[in-house]
Short mmCIF file of C-alpha atoms in Angstrom, two decimals:
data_model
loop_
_atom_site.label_atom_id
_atom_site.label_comp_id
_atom_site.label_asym_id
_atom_site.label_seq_id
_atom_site.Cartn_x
_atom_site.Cartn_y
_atom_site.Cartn_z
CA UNK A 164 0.00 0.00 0.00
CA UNK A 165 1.41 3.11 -1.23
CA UNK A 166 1.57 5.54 2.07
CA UNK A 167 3.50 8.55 0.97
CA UNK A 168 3.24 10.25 -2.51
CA UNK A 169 4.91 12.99 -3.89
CA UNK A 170 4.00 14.34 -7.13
CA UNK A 171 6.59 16.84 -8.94
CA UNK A 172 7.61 19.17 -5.85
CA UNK A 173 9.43 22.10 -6.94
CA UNK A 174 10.65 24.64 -4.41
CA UNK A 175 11.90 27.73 -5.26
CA UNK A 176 13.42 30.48 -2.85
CA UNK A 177 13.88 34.27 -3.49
CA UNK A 178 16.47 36.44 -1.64
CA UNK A 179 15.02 39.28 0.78
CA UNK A 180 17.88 41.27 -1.40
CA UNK A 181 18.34 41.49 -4.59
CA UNK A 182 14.81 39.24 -5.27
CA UNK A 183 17.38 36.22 -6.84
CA UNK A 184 15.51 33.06 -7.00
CA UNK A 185 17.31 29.71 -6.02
CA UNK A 186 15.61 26.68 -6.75
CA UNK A 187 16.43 24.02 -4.01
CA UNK A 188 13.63 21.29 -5.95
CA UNK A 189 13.36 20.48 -9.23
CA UNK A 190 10.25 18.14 -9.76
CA UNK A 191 11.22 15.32 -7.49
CA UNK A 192 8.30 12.25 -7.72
CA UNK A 193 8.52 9.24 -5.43
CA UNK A 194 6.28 7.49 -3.28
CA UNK A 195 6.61 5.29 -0.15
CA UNK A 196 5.25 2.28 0.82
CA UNK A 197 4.14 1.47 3.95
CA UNK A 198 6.57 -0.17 5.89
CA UNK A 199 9.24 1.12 3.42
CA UNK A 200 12.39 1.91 4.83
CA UNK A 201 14.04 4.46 2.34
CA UNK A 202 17.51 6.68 2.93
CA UNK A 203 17.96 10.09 1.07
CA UNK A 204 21.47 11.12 -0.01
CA UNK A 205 23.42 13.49 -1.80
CA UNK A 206 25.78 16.10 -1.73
CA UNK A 207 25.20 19.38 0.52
CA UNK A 208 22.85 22.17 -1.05
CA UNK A 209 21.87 18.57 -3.36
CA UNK A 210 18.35 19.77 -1.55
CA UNK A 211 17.62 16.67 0.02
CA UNK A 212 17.19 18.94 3.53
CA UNK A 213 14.75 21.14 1.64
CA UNK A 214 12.60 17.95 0.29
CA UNK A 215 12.69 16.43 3.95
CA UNK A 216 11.44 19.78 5.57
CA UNK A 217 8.35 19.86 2.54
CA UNK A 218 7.68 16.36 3.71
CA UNK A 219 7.45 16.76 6.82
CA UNK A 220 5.10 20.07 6.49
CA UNK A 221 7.64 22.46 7.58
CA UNK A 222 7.75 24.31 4.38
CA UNK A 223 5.82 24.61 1.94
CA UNK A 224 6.07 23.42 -2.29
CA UNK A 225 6.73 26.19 -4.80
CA UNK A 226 4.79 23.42 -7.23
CA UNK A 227 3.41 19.80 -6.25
CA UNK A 228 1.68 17.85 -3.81
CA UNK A 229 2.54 15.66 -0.78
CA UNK A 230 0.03 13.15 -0.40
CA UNK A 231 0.01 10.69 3.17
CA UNK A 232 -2.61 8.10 2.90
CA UNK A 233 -4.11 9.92 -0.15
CA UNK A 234 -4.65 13.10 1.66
CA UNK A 235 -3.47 16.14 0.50
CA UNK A 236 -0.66 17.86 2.74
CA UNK A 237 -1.43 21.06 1.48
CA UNK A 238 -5.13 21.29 1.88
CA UNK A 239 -4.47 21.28 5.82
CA UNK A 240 -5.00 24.32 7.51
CA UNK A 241 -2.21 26.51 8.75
CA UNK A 242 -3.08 26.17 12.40
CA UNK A 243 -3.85 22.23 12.31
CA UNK A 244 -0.82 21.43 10.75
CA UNK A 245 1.15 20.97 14.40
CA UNK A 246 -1.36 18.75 15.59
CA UNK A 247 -1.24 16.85 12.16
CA UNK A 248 2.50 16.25 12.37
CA UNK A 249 2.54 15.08 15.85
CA UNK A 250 -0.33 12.61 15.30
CA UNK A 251 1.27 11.12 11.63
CA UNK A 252 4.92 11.91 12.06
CA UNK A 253 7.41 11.43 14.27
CA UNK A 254 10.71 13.09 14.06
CA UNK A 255 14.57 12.02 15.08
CA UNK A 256 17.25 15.13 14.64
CA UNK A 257 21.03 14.66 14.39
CA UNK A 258 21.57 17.20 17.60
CA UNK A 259 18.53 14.85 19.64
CA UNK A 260 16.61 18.04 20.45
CA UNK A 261 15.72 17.20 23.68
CA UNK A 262 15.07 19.46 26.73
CA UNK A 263 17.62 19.48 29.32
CA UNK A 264 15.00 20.57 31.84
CA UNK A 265 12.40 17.61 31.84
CA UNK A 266 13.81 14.20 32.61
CA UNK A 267 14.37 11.51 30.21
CA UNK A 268 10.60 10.17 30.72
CA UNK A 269 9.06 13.47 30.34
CA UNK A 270 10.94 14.36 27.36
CA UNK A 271 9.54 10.77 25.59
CA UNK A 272 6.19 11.89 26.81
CA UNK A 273 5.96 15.33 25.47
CA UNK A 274 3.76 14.77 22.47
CA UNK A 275 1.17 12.58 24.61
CA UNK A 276 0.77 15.83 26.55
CA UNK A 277 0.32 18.15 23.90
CA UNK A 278 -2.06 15.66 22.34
CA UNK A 279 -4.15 15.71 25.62
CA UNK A 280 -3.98 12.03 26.33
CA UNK A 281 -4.04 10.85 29.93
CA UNK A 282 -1.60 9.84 32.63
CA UNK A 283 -2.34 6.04 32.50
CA UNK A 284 -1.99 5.79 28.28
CA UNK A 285 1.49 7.46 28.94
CA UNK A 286 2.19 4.71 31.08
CA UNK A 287 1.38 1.94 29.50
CA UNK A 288 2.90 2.74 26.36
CA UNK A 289 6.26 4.71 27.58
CA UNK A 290 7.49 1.39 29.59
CA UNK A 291 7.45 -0.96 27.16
CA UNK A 292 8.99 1.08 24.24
CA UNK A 293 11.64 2.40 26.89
CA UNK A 294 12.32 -1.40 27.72
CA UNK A 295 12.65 -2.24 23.56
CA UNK A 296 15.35 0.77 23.11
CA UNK A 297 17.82 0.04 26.30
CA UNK A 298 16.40 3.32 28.23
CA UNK A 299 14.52 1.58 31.03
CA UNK A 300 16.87 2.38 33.76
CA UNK A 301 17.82 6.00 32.87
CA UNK A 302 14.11 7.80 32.75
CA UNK A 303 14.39 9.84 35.52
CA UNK A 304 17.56 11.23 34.58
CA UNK A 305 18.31 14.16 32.34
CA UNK A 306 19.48 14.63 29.04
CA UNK A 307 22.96 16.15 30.43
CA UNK A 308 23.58 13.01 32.53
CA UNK A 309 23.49 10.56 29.60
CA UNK A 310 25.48 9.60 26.86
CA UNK A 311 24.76 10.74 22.88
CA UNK A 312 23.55 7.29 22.34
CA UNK A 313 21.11 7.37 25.39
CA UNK A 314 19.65 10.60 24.16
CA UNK A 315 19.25 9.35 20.37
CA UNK A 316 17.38 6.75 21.77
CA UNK A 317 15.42 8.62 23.76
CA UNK A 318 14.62 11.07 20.45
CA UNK A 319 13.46 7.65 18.70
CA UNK A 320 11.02 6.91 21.59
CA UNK A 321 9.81 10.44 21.86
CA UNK A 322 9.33 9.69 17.82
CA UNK A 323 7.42 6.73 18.55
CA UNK A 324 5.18 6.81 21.37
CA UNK A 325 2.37 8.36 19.34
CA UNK A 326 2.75 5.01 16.69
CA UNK A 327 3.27 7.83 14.05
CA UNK A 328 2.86 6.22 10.00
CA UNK A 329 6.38 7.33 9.04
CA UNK A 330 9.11 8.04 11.15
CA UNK A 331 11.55 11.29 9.72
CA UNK A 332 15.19 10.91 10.66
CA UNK A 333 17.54 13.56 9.62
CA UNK A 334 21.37 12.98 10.15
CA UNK A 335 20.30 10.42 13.01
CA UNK A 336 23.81 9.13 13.58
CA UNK A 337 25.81 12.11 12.78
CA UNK A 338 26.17 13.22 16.39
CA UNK A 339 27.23 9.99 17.69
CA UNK A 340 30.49 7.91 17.95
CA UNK A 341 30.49 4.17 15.82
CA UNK A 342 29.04 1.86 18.85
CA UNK A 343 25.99 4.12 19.33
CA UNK A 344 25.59 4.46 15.87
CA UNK A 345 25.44 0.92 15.27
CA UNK A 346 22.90 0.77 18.11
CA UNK A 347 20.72 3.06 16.59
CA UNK A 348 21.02 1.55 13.04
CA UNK A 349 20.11 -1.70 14.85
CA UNK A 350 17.18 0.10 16.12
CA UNK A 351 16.11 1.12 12.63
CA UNK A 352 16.87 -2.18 11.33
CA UNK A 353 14.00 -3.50 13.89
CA UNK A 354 11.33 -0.86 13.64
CA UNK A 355 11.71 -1.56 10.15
CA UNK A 356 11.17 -5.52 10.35
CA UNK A 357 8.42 -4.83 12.50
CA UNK A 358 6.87 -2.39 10.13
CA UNK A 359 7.29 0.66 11.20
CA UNK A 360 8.02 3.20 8.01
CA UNK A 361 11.30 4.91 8.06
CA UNK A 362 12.56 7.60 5.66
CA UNK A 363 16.53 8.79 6.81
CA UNK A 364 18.16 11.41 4.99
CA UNK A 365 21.80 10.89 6.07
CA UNK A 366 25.53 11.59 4.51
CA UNK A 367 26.45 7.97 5.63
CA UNK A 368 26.91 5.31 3.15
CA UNK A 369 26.67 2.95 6.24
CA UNK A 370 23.51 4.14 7.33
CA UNK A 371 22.00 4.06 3.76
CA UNK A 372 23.12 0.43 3.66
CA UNK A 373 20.68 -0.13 6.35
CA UNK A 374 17.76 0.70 4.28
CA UNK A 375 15.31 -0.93 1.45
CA UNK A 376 16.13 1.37 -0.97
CA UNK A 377 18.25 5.18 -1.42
CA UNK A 378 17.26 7.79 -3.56
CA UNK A 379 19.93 9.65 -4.67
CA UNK A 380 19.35 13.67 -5.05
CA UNK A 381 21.62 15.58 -7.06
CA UNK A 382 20.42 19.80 -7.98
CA UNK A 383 17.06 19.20 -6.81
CA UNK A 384 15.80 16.44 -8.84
CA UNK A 385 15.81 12.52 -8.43
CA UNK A 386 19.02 11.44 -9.77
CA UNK A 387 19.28 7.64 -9.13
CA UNK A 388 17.47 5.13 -6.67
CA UNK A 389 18.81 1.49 -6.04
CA UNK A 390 17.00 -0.93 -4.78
CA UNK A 391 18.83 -3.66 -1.94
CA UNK A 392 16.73 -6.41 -2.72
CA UNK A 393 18.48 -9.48 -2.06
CA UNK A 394 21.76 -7.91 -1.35
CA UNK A 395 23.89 -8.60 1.86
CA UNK A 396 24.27 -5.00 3.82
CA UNK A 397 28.38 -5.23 2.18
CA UNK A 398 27.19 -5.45 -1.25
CA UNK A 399 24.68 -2.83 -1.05
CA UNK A 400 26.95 -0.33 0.88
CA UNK A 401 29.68 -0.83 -2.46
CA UNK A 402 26.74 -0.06 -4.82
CA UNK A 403 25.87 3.25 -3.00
CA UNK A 404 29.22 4.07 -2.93
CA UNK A 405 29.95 3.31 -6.42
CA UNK A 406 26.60 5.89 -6.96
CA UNK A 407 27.66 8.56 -5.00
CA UNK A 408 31.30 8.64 -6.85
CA UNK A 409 29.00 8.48 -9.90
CA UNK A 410 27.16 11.45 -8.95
CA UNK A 411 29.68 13.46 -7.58
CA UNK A 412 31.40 13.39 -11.17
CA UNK A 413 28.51 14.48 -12.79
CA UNK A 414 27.63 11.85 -14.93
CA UNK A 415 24.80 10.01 -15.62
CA UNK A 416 23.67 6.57 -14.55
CA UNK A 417 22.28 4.25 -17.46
#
């Protein structure tokens, strides 16, 4: 079932001097299935940031549609549009974005708030998910007395406990060392075989390797996508590779 569609987004920007127009998106077209797990690259000011912020709602298309479940993103109102992101998607930042004065358990629990459900429902879903991710024992500390890894994990949860349909990671594992970034690619790896959709835009080939497929952006269009199919994680990370030293040349793939 096809759970994310986007339809020729083009996103232009003009300068407050001056009045020069940039174009960051260039008619990209994709869609997503459900249970998808799907890594962005490409090379910075490629506009892969730009296309995750327009599919996530924060900004808006110049041209094109973003479609979840068949509904229009666009036709939802300005002030809605909050609510609608916390209820369909949940976010994981490279810098965690966590606040350093509510504990571990309240910061997983913020969106429950703000959606107005009660005490209990916060309970019974926050141990069990805290349990899954290794963060059982640490939620009444604070971010600032935890490791990177700890607080990634706790981002993930906070992304989670509202059972969003697609999960938004940007740059999950560029804050953290290798061993917490092979925990969290673990993580991934089991949301993912569970069900859970997962779009990452990342720099790291060994990230992408983690994923179903990688579309490649390159000036604001769709350059290339590959497809892992039956590949082991090795092979697939020396096909992205070989893509990315493809697109950084400037050529075209056949």
């Amino acid at each position: 079932m096809v759970l994310l569609e986007v339809e020729n987004l083009q996103k232009t920007y003009t300068s407050r001097f001056g009045g020069q127009s940039v174009r960051a998106l260039a008619g990209v077209s994709f869609a997503v299935e459900a249970g998808e797990y799907t890594a962005v690259m490409g090379e910075s000011g490629s506009g892969k940031t730009t296309l995750l912020n327009v599919l996530a709602s924060l900004d808006r298309p110049t041209v094109g549609r973003v479609k979840l479940q068949g509904k229009d993103m666009a036709a939802v109102p300005e002030k809605e549009l909050a609510a609608f992101r916390r209820d369909n998607l949940g976010f994981v930042f490279q810098q965690f974005n966590l606040l350093d004065a509510f504990s571990i358990r309240d910061n997983i629990c913020l969106p429950m708030v703000l959606a107005g459900r009660p005490y209990r429902q916060m309970e019974e879903k926050l141990r069990p998910l805290a349990e899954r991710l290794g963060i059982g024992e640490i939620l009444d500390k604070y971010p600032y007395e935890v490791s990177g890894g700890q607080k990634q994990r706790t981002a993930v949860a906070r992304a989670l406990i509202l059972s969003p349909k697609i999960v938004m990671a940007d740059e999950p594992t560029g804050a953290l060392d290798s061993r917490a970034s092979d925990e969290l690619l673990r993580i991934f790896d089991d949301l993912a075989a569970a069900g859970q959709t997962v779009l990452m835009v990342t720099h790291s080939v060994k990230a992408a390797s983690h994923a179903g497929r990688v579309l490649f952006i390159k000036d604001g269009a769709l350059f290339h996508q590959l497809y892992r199919g039956g590949d082991s994680q090795e092979r697939f990370y020396g096909r992205i590779s070989d893509t990315l030293t493809l697109l950084a040349g400037g050529g075209r793939d056949e």
